[in-house]
Structure formats: C-alpha cells, structure tokens
GROMACS .gro file of C-alpha atoms in nm:
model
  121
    1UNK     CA    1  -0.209  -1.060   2.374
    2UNK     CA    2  -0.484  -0.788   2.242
    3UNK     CA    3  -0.320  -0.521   2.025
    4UNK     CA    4  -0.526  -0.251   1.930
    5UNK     CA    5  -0.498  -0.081   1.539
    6UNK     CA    6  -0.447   0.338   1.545
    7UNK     CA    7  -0.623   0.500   1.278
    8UNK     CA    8  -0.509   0.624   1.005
    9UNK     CA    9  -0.331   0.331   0.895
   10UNK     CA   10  -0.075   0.410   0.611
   11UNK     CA   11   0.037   0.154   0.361
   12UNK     CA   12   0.295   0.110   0.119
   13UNK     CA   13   0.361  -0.107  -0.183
   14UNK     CA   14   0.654  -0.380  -0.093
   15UNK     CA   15   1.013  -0.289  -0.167
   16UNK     CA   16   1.009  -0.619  -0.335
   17UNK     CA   17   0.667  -0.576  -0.535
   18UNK     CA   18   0.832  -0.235  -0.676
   19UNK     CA   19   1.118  -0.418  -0.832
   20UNK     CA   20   0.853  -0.699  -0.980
   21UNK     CA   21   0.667  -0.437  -1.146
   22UNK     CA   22   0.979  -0.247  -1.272
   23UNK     CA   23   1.166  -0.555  -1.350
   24UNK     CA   24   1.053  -0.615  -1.741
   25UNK     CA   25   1.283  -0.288  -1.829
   26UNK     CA   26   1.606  -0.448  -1.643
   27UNK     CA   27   1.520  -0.749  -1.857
   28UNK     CA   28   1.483  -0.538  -2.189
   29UNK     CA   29   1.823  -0.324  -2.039
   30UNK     CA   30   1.995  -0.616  -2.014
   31UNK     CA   31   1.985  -0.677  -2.414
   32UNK     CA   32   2.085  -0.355  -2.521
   33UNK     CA   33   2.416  -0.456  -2.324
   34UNK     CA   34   2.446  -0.751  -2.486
   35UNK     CA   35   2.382  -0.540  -2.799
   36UNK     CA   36   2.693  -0.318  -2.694
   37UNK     CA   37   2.875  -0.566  -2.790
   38UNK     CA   38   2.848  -0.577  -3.156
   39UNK     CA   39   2.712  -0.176  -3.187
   40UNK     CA   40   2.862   0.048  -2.932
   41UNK     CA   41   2.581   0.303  -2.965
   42UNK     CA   42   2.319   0.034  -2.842
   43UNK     CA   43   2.483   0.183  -2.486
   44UNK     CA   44   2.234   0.432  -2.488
   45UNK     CA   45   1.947   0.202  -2.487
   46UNK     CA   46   2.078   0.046  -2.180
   47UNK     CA   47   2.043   0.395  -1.954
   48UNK     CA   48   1.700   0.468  -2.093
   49UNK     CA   49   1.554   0.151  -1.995
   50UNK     CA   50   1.757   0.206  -1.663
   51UNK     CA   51   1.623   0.519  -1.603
   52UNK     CA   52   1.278   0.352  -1.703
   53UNK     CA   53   1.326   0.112  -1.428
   54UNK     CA   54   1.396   0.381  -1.172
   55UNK     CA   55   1.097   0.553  -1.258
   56UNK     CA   56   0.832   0.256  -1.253
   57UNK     CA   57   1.021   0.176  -0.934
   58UNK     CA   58   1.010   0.536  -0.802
   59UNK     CA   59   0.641   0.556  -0.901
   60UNK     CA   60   0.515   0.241  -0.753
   61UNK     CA   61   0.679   0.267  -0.404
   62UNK     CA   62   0.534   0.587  -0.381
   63UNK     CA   63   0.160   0.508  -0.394
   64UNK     CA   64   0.000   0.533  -0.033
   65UNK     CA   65  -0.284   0.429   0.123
   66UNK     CA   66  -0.407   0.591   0.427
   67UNK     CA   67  -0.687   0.394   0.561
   68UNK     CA   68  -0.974   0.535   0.838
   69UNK     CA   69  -1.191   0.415   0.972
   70UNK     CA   70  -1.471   0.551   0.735
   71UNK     CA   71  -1.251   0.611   0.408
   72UNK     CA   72  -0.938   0.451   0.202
   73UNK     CA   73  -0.732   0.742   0.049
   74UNK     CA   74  -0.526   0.615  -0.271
   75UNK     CA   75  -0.227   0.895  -0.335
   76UNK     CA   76  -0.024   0.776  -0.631
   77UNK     CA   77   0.219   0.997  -0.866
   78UNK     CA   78   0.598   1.069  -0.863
   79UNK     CA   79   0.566   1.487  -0.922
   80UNK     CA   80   0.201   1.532  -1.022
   81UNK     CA   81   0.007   1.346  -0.738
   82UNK     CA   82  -0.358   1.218  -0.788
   83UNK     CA   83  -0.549   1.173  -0.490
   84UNK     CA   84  -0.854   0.926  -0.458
   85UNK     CA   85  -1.127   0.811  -0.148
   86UNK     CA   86  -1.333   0.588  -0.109
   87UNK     CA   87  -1.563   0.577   0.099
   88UNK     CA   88  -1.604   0.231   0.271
   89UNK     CA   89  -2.000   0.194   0.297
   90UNK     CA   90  -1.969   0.196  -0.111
   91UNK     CA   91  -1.806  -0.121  -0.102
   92UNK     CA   92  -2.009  -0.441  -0.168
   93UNK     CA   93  -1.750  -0.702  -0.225
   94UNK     CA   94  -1.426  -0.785  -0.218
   95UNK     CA   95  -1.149  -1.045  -0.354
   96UNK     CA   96  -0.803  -1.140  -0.287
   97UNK     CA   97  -0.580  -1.258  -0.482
   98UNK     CA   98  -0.262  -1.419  -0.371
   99UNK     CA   99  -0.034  -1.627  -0.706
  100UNK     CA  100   0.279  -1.833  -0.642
  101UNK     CA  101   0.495  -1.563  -0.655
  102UNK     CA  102   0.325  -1.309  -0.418
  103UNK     CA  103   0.304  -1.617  -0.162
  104UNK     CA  104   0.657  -1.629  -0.135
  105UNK     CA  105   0.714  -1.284  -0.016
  106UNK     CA  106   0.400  -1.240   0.151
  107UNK     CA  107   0.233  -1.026  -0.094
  108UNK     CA  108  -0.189  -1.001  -0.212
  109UNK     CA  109  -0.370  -0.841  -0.430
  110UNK     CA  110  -0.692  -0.702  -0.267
  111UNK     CA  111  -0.971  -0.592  -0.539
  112UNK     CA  112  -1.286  -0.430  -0.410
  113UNK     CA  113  -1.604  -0.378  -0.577
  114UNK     CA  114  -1.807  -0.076  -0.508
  115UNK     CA  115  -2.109   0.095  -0.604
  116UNK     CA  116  -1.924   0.404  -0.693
  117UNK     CA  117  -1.934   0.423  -1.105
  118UNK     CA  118  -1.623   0.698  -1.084
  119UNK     CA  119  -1.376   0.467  -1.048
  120UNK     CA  120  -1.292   0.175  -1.330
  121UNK     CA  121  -0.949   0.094  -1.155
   0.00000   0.00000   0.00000
C-alpha cells in the first residue's frame, strides 16, 4: 500500500522524551522530601524542583518542527518563542543517533550539519 506524505509535516518531542529530559529535578525533588523528614522547611525545596520539572517538561513538549518541503522550521519557547529555518539545500550531512534507552521507546536523535555558520545548535 503507497501512502503519500502532506506537507507541512509537524513534529513534536515524545511525551516520554519530555519526562527524560525533566526527570533529573524529580530525582533532586525527591531528596528534599526525604529531607522533610528531619527539617520541615526542606518542604519548600520539594515544590521548586516540582515546579522546575513542570517547566523543563512544559518547555520541551512544546518545541515544533514544521517540515516543507524546501525548509525545517524549529519553534521552541514556553512564553517568549524563538523561531528558526533552515533551509534544506544548506544541509551537507547528517547523523542519527539512537542509545539503549531511546530504542526502547522508539526515540532518535537526528543531528544535521549544514553550511549555515548562524546556527551552533
């Protein structure tokens, strides 16, 4: 069965890749509660590192790519949004990556390499 792709195609970071990024401040959360124990106050450090959590989560499930057939758009911010394209006859190479973990869930990590000197990312 042929299935034809409609243009523009618009991506979005995994649910589950979010909460892999994000995760580190659960981890760090998760000490201030065992803190809590012994110093009530330590509380507090618990719903920052929540709130931390929400926002790296927030921040990385909201990156989009729209891709054309001539360009890839990057949009990526919570409030203040930064917009970036690339044009696709810039790019000369490109590499994916694909560890352990992102195998399991399907995930890759696709790095290209353009001639455009703008971008470092």
């Amino acid at each position: 069965m042929k299935t034809t792709q409609t243009y523009p195609l618009i991506l979005t970071p995994a649910v589950s890749y979010a909460i892999y990024k994000a995760f580190k401040y659960l981890i760090i959360g998760s000490l201030f509660i065992v803190a809590a124990f012994y110093y009530p106050f330590a509380i507090f450090g618990f719903f920052i590192f929540l709130a931390c959590f929400w926002i790296s989560f927030l921040y990385t499930r909201n990156i989009r790519y729209t891709v054309n057939i001539q360009t890839i758009k990057v949009r990526t911010g919570l409030f203040p949004y930064t917009a970036n394209t690339l044009e696709l006859y810039r790019v000369k190479d490109y590499t994916i990556l694909q560890p352990f973990f992102m195998r399991i869930f399907g995930l890759m990590t696709l790095q290209l390499f353009t001639m455009d000197v703008s971008q470092k990312k």
